[in-house]
Amino acid sequence: MVKNLFFVTLAVMALCSCKTLTPEQQAAKEIKEALQEKADSIKFNFADKSLTDMDFVLEAGSLVFKNGTRAYVNSSTNYIAVSGDKAVVQVAPYNSGGPNGIGGVTVEGTPSHFKIKTDKKGNRQASFSVTGINISATVSITLIKDSNRAIALVNPNFNSNSITLDGR
């Protein structure tokens, strides 16, 4: 009996704590969600045009290393920039040292073999190679549908230490 009373009390408390939205609140929530979807669509279209025109900067907020560990990084030192016939891949997961002096590697060069396609989910995928003075890499960027979020996989041609940049 005490057990049943406990469960009934618990069920009543759970039902009382549920918050239902008034019709006005529900309408406002739906409008807010529709506006957010429209804003995300606009961001995607702008990012897609920039990607197609080869005139963009992907600023990474985090890096994922080959072993799966994630590091949150500064976007001013971790980015991929392409403008016409110039490309820069800058990765600096550490705060000091490294070949570029700021804790990482920089590949500056000419982008080549640029390809762009759309996958089944509507994501845009671009790939290209960057050849610098001493370093070259292959870059594959996936622009997530209806957002300006992008994930870029950078594969250096001189070793197998690939790295993923996650950003906007």
JSON list of C-alpha atoms in Angstrom, two decimals:
[
{"chain": "A", "resi": 1, "resn": "MET", "atom": "CA", "xyz": [0.00, 0.00, 0.00]},
{"chain": "A", "resi": 2, "resn": "VAL", "atom": "CA", "xyz": [2.76, 2.42, 0.94]},
{"chain": "A", "resi": 3, "resn": "LYS", "atom": "CA", "xyz": [4.56, 1.53, -2.28]},
{"chain": "A", "resi": 4, "resn": "ASN", "atom": "CA", "xyz": [1.48, 2.30, -4.38]},
{"chain": "A", "resi": 5, "resn": "LEU", "atom": "CA", "xyz": [0.91, 5.58, -2.54]},
{"chain": "A", "resi": 6, "resn": "PHE", "atom": "CA", "xyz": [4.54, 6.53, -3.20]},
{"chain": "A", "resi": 7, "resn": "PHE", "atom": "CA", "xyz": [4.21, 5.87, -6.94]},
{"chain": "A", "resi": 8, "resn": "VAL", "atom": "CA", "xyz": [0.90, 7.73, -7.18]},
{"chain": "A", "resi": 9, "resn": "THR", "atom": "CA", "xyz": [2.43, 10.71, -5.38]},
{"chain": "A", "resi": 10, "resn": "LEU", "atom": "CA", "xyz": [5.45, 10.61, -7.65]},
{"chain": "A", "resi": 11, "resn": "ALA", "atom": "CA", "xyz": [3.24, 10.50, -10.76]},
{"chain": "A", "resi": 12, "resn": "VAL", "atom": "CA", "xyz": [1.14, 13.46, -9.56]},
{"chain": "A", "resi": 13, "resn": "MET", "atom": "CA", "xyz": [4.29, 15.48, -8.84]},
{"chain": "A", "resi": 14, "resn": "ALA", "atom": "CA", "xyz": [5.66, 14.66, -12.29]},
{"chain": "A", "resi": 15, "resn": "LEU", "atom": "CA", "xyz": [2.45, 15.75, -13.99]},
{"chain": "A", "resi": 16, "resn": "CYS", "atom": "CA", "xyz": [2.26, 18.95, -11.96]},
{"chain": "A", "resi": 17, "resn": "SER", "atom": "CA", "xyz": [5.83, 19.87, -12.87]},
{"chain": "A", "resi": 18, "resn": "CYS", "atom": "CA", "xyz": [5.16, 19.54, -16.62]},
{"chain": "A", "resi": 19, "resn": "LYS", "atom": "CA", "xyz": [4.90, 22.91, -18.26]},
{"chain": "A", "resi": 20, "resn": "THR", "atom": "CA", "xyz": [2.41, 23.26, -21.06]},
{"chain": "A", "resi": 21, "resn": "LEU", "atom": "CA", "xyz": [2.58, 26.15, -23.48]},
{"chain": "A", "resi": 22, "resn": "THR", "atom": "CA", "xyz": [-0.34, 28.43, -24.11]},
{"chain": "A", "resi": 23, "resn": "PRO", "atom": "CA", "xyz": [-1.42, 28.74, -27.76]},
{"chain": "A", "resi": 24, "resn": "GLU", "atom": "CA", "xyz": [0.29, 32.16, -27.92]},
{"chain": "A", "resi": 25, "resn": "GLN", "atom": "CA", "xyz": [3.53, 30.74, -26.51]},
{"chain": "A", "resi": 26, "resn": "GLN", "atom": "CA", "xyz": [3.37, 27.80, -28.93]},
{"chain": "A", "resi": 27, "resn": "ALA", "atom": "CA", "xyz": [2.83, 30.17, -31.88]},
{"chain": "A", "resi": 28, "resn": "ALA", "atom": "CA", "xyz": [5.75, 32.34, -30.75]},
{"chain": "A", "resi": 29, "resn": "LYS", "atom": "CA", "xyz": [7.95, 29.26, -30.42]},
{"chain": "A", "resi": 30, "resn": "GLU", "atom": "CA", "xyz": [7.04, 28.09, -33.94]},
{"chain": "A", "resi": 31, "resn": "ILE", "atom": "CA", "xyz": [7.74, 31.56, -35.38]},
{"chain": "A", "resi": 32, "resn": "LYS", "atom": "CA", "xyz": [11.11, 31.66, -33.62]},
{"chain": "A", "resi": 33, "resn": "GLU", "atom": "CA", "xyz": [12.01, 28.22, -34.99]},
{"chain": "A", "resi": 34, "resn": "ALA", "atom": "CA", "xyz": [10.94, 29.22, -38.52]},
{"chain": "A", "resi": 35, "resn": "LEU", "atom": "CA", "xyz": [13.04, 32.38, -38.34]},
{"chain": "A", "resi": 36, "resn": "GLN", "atom": "CA", "xyz": [16.04, 30.37, -37.12]},
{"chain": "A", "resi": 37, "resn": "GLU", "atom": "CA", "xyz": [15.63, 27.91, -40.01]},
{"chain": "A", "resi": 38, "resn": "LYS", "atom": "CA", "xyz": [15.49, 30.81, -42.49]},
{"chain": "A", "resi": 39, "resn": "ALA", "atom": "CA", "xyz": [18.60, 32.42, -40.96]},
{"chain": "A", "resi": 40, "resn": "ASP", "atom": "CA", "xyz": [20.47, 29.09, -41.10]},
{"chain": "A", "resi": 41, "resn": "SER", "atom": "CA", "xyz": [19.44, 28.66, -44.75]},
{"chain": "A", "resi": 42, "resn": "ILE", "atom": "CA", "xyz": [20.75, 32.13, -45.59]},
{"chain": "A", "resi": 43, "resn": "LYS", "atom": "CA", "xyz": [24.06, 31.38, -43.83]},
{"chain": "A", "resi": 44, "resn": "PHE", "atom": "CA", "xyz": [24.36, 28.12, -45.78]},
{"chain": "A", "resi": 45, "resn": "ASN", "atom": "CA", "xyz": [23.69, 29.84, -49.11]},
{"chain": "A", "resi": 46, "resn": "PHE", "atom": "CA", "xyz": [26.29, 32.52, -48.38]},
{"chain": "A", "resi": 47, "resn": "ALA", "atom": "CA", "xyz": [28.87, 29.94, -47.27]},
{"chain": "A", "resi": 48, "resn": "ASP", "atom": "CA", "xyz": [28.09, 27.73, -50.29]},
{"chain": "A", "resi": 49, "resn": "LYS", "atom": "CA", "xyz": [28.60, 30.65, -52.70]},
{"chain": "A", "resi": 50, "resn": "SER", "atom": "CA", "xyz": [31.90, 31.50, -51.01]},
{"chain": "A", "resi": 51, "resn": "LEU", "atom": "CA", "xyz": [33.01, 27.88, -51.27]},
{"chain": "A", "resi": 52, "resn": "THR", "atom": "CA", "xyz": [31.99, 27.64, -54.94]},
{"chain": "A", "resi": 53, "resn": "ASP", "atom": "CA", "xyz": [33.74, 30.95, -55.75]},
{"chain": "A", "resi": 54, "resn": "MET", "atom": "CA", "xyz": [36.89, 29.74, -53.96]},
{"chain": "A", "resi": 55, "resn": "ASP", "atom": "CA", "xyz": [36.86, 32.84, -51.77]},
{"chain": "A", "resi": 56, "resn": "PHE", "atom": "CA", "xyz": [36.40, 31.80, -48.14]},
{"chain": "A", "resi": 57, "resn": "VAL", "atom": "CA", "xyz": [37.95, 31.43, -44.70]},
{"chain": "A", "resi": 58, "resn": "LEU", "atom": "CA", "xyz": [37.09, 28.46, -42.51]},
{"chain": "A", "resi": 59, "resn": "GLU", "atom": "CA", "xyz": [37.83, 29.44, -38.90]},
{"chain": "A", "resi": 60, "resn": "ALA", "atom": "CA", "xyz": [38.28, 26.38, -36.71]},
{"chain": "A", "resi": 61, "resn": "GLY", "atom": "CA", "xyz": [37.03, 26.32, -33.13]},
{"chain": "A", "resi": 62, "resn": "SER", "atom": "CA", "xyz": [38.36, 22.84, -32.53]},
{"chain": "A", "resi": 63, "resn": "LEU", "atom": "CA", "xyz": [40.77, 20.31, -33.99]},
{"chain": "A", "resi": 64, "resn": "VAL", "atom": "CA", "xyz": [40.36, 16.55, -34.01]},
{"chain": "A", "resi": 65, "resn": "PHE", "atom": "CA", "xyz": [43.61, 14.63, -34.23]},
{"chain": "A", "resi": 66, "resn": "LYS", "atom": "CA", "xyz": [44.21, 11.28, -35.92]},
{"chain": "A", "resi": 67, "resn": "ASN", "atom": "CA", "xyz": [43.78, 9.41, -32.62]},
{"chain": "A", "resi": 68, "resn": "GLY", "atom": "CA", "xyz": [40.36, 11.01, -32.03]},
{"chain": "A", "resi": 69, "resn": "THR", "atom": "CA", "xyz": [41.27, 13.51, -29.33]},
{"chain": "A", "resi": 70, "resn": "ARG", "atom": "CA", "xyz": [39.72, 16.97, -29.65]},
{"chain": "A", "resi": 71, "resn": "ALA", "atom": "CA", "xyz": [41.43, 20.26, -28.80]},
{"chain": "A", "resi": 72, "resn": "TYR", "atom": "CA", "xyz": [39.59, 23.57, -28.62]},
{"chain": "A", "resi": 73, "resn": "VAL", "atom": "CA", "xyz": [41.70, 26.20, -30.35]},
{"chain": "A", "resi": 74, "resn": "ASN", "atom": "CA", "xyz": [41.89, 29.86, -31.28]},
{"chain": "A", "resi": 75, "resn": "SER", "atom": "CA", "xyz": [40.32, 30.49, -34.69]},
{"chain": "A", "resi": 76, "resn": "SER", "atom": "CA", "xyz": [42.84, 33.24, -35.51]},
{"chain": "A", "resi": 77, "resn": "THR", "atom": "CA", "xyz": [45.65, 30.67, -35.64]},
{"chain": "A", "resi": 78, "resn": "ASN", "atom": "CA", "xyz": [43.65, 27.68, -36.95]},
{"chain": "A", "resi": 79, "resn": "TYR", "atom": "CA", "xyz": [42.04, 28.28, -40.30]},
{"chain": "A", "resi": 80, "resn": "ILE", "atom": "CA", "xyz": [41.87, 27.49, -44.00]},
{"chain": "A", "resi": 81, "resn": "ALA", "atom": "CA", "xyz": [41.77, 30.50, -46.33]},
{"chain": "A", "resi": 82, "resn": "VAL", "atom": "CA", "xyz": [41.33, 30.38, -50.08]},
{"chain": "A", "resi": 83, "resn": "SER", "atom": "CA", "xyz": [41.13, 33.40, -52.35]},
{"chain": "A", "resi": 84, "resn": "GLY", "atom": "CA", "xyz": [41.40, 32.71, -56.05]},
{"chain": "A", "resi": 85, "resn": "ASP", "atom": "CA", "xyz": [44.82, 31.24, -56.75]},
{"chain": "A", "resi": 86, "resn": "LYS", "atom": "CA", "xyz": [46.14, 31.51, -53.16]},
{"chain": "A", "resi": 87, "resn": "ALA", "atom": "CA", "xyz": [45.46, 29.13, -50.29]},
{"chain": "A", "resi": 88, "resn": "VAL", "atom": "CA", "xyz": [46.66, 29.01, -46.69]},
{"chain": "A", "resi": 89, "resn": "VAL", "atom": "CA", "xyz": [46.18, 26.11, -44.31]},
{"chain": "A", "resi": 90, "resn": "GLN", "atom": "CA", "xyz": [47.21, 27.21, -40.81]},
{"chain": "A", "resi": 91, "resn": "VAL", "atom": "CA", "xyz": [47.07, 24.72, -37.94]},
{"chain": "A", "resi": 92, "resn": "ALA", "atom": "CA", "xyz": [48.50, 25.61, -34.53]},
{"chain": "A", "resi": 93, "resn": "PRO", "atom": "CA", "xyz": [47.23, 23.27, -31.82]},
{"chain": "A", "resi": 94, "resn": "TYR", "atom": "CA", "xyz": [49.99, 24.23, -29.37]},
{"chain": "A", "resi": 95, "resn": "ASN", "atom": "CA", "xyz": [50.86, 27.57, -27.82]},
{"chain": "A", "resi": 96, "resn": "SER", "atom": "CA", "xyz": [54.54, 27.60, -28.71]},
{"chain": "A", "resi": 97, "resn": "GLY", "atom": "CA", "xyz": [57.16, 26.05, -30.96]},
{"chain": "A", "resi": 98, "resn": "GLY", "atom": "CA", "xyz": [56.51, 24.32, -34.24]},
{"chain": "A", "resi": 99, "resn": "PRO", "atom": "CA", "xyz": [57.78, 25.01, -37.75]},
{"chain": "A", "resi": 100, "resn": "ASN", "atom": "CA", "xyz": [55.69, 28.17, -38.12]},
{"chain": "A", "resi": 101, "resn": "GLY", "atom": "CA", "xyz": [56.77, 29.71, -34.79]},
{"chain": "A", "resi": 102, "resn": "ILE", "atom": "CA", "xyz": [53.29, 29.69, -33.23]},
{"chain": "A", "resi": 103, "resn": "GLY", "atom": "CA", "xyz": [52.96, 26.00, -32.42]},
{"chain": "A", "resi": 104, "resn": "GLY", "atom": "CA", "xyz": [51.95, 24.39, -35.66]},
{"chain": "A", "resi": 105, "resn": "VAL", "atom": "CA", "xyz": [52.28, 24.17, -39.41]},
{"chain": "A", "resi": 106, "resn": "THR", "atom": "CA", "xyz": [51.41, 26.57, -42.21]},
{"chain": "A", "resi": 107, "resn": "VAL", "atom": "CA", "xyz": [50.96, 25.55, -45.81]},
{"chain": "A", "resi": 108, "resn": "GLU", "atom": "CA", "xyz": [50.85, 28.47, -48.24]},
{"chain": "A", "resi": 109, "resn": "GLY", "atom": "CA", "xyz": [50.50, 27.83, -51.91]},
{"chain": "A", "resi": 110, "resn": "THR", "atom": "CA", "xyz": [48.30, 27.43, -54.92]},
{"chain": "A", "resi": 111, "resn": "PRO", "atom": "CA", "xyz": [45.10, 25.41, -54.72]},
{"chain": "A", "resi": 112, "resn": "SER", "atom": "CA", "xyz": [44.67, 22.83, -57.47]},
{"chain": "A", "resi": 113, "resn": "HIS", "atom": "CA", "xyz": [42.34, 19.98, -58.43]},
{"chain": "A", "resi": 114, "resn": "PHE", "atom": "CA", "xyz": [39.37, 21.86, -56.96]},
{"chain": "A", "resi": 115, "resn": "LYS", "atom": "CA", "xyz": [36.20, 19.71, -57.01]},
{"chain": "A", "resi": 116, "resn": "ILE", "atom": "CA", "xyz": [32.80, 20.43, -55.48]},
{"chain": "A", "resi": 117, "resn": "LYS", "atom": "CA", "xyz": [29.74, 18.21, -55.17]},
{"chain": "A", "resi": 118, "resn": "THR", "atom": "CA", "xyz": [26.56, 17.72, -53.12]},
{"chain": "A", "resi": 119, "resn": "ASP", "atom": "CA", "xyz": [25.93, 14.53, -51.15]},
{"chain": "A", "resi": 120, "resn": "LYS", "atom": "CA", "xyz": [22.59, 12.75, -50.60]},
{"chain": "A", "resi": 121, "resn": "LYS", "atom": "CA", "xyz": [21.86, 14.77, -47.45]},
{"chain": "A", "resi": 122, "resn": "GLY", "atom": "CA", "xyz": [22.38, 18.13, -49.17]},
{"chain": "A", "resi": 123, "resn": "ASN", "atom": "CA", "xyz": [25.81, 18.82, -47.65]},
{"chain": "A", "resi": 124, "resn": "ARG", "atom": "CA", "xyz": [28.33, 20.48, -49.98]},
{"chain": "A", "resi": 125, "resn": "GLN", "atom": "CA", "xyz": [31.71, 18.84, -50.29]},
{"chain": "A", "resi": 126, "resn": "ALA", "atom": "CA", "xyz": [34.78, 20.51, -51.73]},
{"chain": "A", "resi": 127, "resn": "SER", "atom": "CA", "xyz": [38.23, 19.08, -52.14]},
{"chain": "A", "resi": 128, "resn": "PHE", "atom": "CA", "xyz": [41.50, 20.52, -53.37]},
{"chain": "A", "resi": 129, "resn": "SER", "atom": "CA", "xyz": [45.26, 20.25, -53.00]},
{"chain": "A", "resi": 130, "resn": "VAL", "atom": "CA", "xyz": [47.58, 22.94, -51.69]},
{"chain": "A", "resi": 131, "resn": "THR", "atom": "CA", "xyz": [51.22, 22.84, -52.70]},
{"chain": "A", "resi": 132, "resn": "GLY", "atom": "CA", "xyz": [53.65, 25.01, -50.77]},
{"chain": "A", "resi": 133, "resn": "ILE", "atom": "CA", "xyz": [57.41, 25.42, -50.78]},
{"chain": "A", "resi": 134, "resn": "ASN", "atom": "CA", "xyz": [58.25, 22.49, -48.50]},
{"chain": "A", "resi": 135, "resn": "ILE", "atom": "CA", "xyz": [54.83, 21.08, -47.63]},
{"chain": "A", "resi": 136, "resn": "SER", "atom": "CA", "xyz": [51.75, 20.01, -49.53]},
{"chain": "A", "resi": 137, "resn": "ALA", "atom": "CA", "xyz": [48.35, 18.76, -48.37]},
{"chain": "A", "resi": 138, "resn": "THR", "atom": "CA", "xyz": [44.98, 17.58, -49.59]},
{"chain": "A", "resi": 139, "resn": "VAL", "atom": "CA", "xyz": [41.96, 19.34, -48.07]},
{"chain": "A", "resi": 140, "resn": "SER", "atom": "CA", "xyz": [38.39, 18.01, -48.01]},
{"chain": "A", "resi": 141, "resn": "ILE", "atom": "CA", "xyz": [35.72, 20.39, -46.69]},
{"chain": "A", "resi": 142, "resn": "THR", "atom": "CA", "xyz": [32.13, 19.43, -45.90]},
{"chain": "A", "resi": 143, "resn": "LEU", "atom": "CA", "xyz": [29.68, 22.32, -45.48]},
{"chain": "A", "resi": 144, "resn": "ILE", "atom": "CA", "xyz": [26.79, 21.06, -43.36]},
{"chain": "A", "resi": 145, "resn": "LYS", "atom": "CA", "xyz": [23.36, 21.62, -44.96]},
{"chain": "A", "resi": 146, "resn": "ASP", "atom": "CA", "xyz": [21.37, 24.63, -43.69]},
{"chain": "A", "resi": 147, "resn": "SER", "atom": "CA", "xyz": [24.23, 26.04, -41.60]},
{"chain": "A", "resi": 148, "resn": "ASN", "atom": "CA", "xyz": [27.59, 27.67, -42.04]},
{"chain": "A", "resi": 149, "resn": "ARG", "atom": "CA", "xyz": [29.31, 24.93, -40.03]},
{"chain": "A", "resi": 150, "resn": "ALA", "atom": "CA", "xyz": [32.08, 23.15, -41.88]},
{"chain": "A", "resi": 151, "resn": "ILE", "atom": "CA", "xyz": [34.35, 20.22, -41.20]},
{"chain": "A", "resi": 152, "resn": "ALA", "atom": "CA", "xyz": [37.68, 20.05, -43.02]},
{"chain": "A", "resi": 153, "resn": "LEU", "atom": "CA", "xyz": [39.99, 17.07, -43.21]},
{"chain": "A", "resi": 154, "resn": "VAL", "atom": "CA", "xyz": [43.61, 18.00, -43.93]},
{"chain": "A", "resi": 155, "resn": "ASN", "atom": "CA", "xyz": [45.87, 15.19, -45.13]},
{"chain": "A", "resi": 156, "resn": "PRO", "atom": "CA", "xyz": [49.54, 16.13, -45.41]},
{"chain": "A", "resi": 157, "resn": "ASN", "atom": "CA", "xyz": [51.20, 14.48, -48.38]},
{"chain": "A", "resi": 158, "resn": "PHE", "atom": "CA", "xyz": [54.48, 13.92, -46.51]},
{"chain": "A", "resi": 159, "resn": "ASN", "atom": "CA", "xyz": [53.05, 11.82, -43.61]},
{"chain": "A", "resi": 160, "resn": "SER", "atom": "CA", "xyz": [49.82, 10.24, -42.37]},
{"chain": "A", "resi": 161, "resn": "ASN", "atom": "CA", "xyz": [49.11, 12.73, -39.55]},
{"chain": "A", "resi": 162, "resn": "SER", "atom": "CA", "xyz": [45.73, 13.90, -40.77]},
{"chain": "A", "resi": 163, "resn": "ILE", "atom": "CA", "xyz": [43.83, 16.50, -38.76]},
{"chain": "A", "resi": 164, "resn": "THR", "atom": "CA", "xyz": [40.21, 17.66, -38.82]},
{"chain": "A", "resi": 165, "resn": "LEU", "atom": "CA", "xyz": [39.23, 21.30, -38.39]},
{"chain": "A", "resi": 166, "resn": "ASP", "atom": "CA", "xyz": [35.71, 21.96, -37.12]},
{"chain": "A", "resi": 167, "resn": "GLY", "atom": "CA", "xyz": [34.42, 25.49, -37.44]},
{"chain": "A", "resi": 168, "resn": "ARG", "atom": "CA", "xyz": [32.53, 28.08, -39.41]}
]
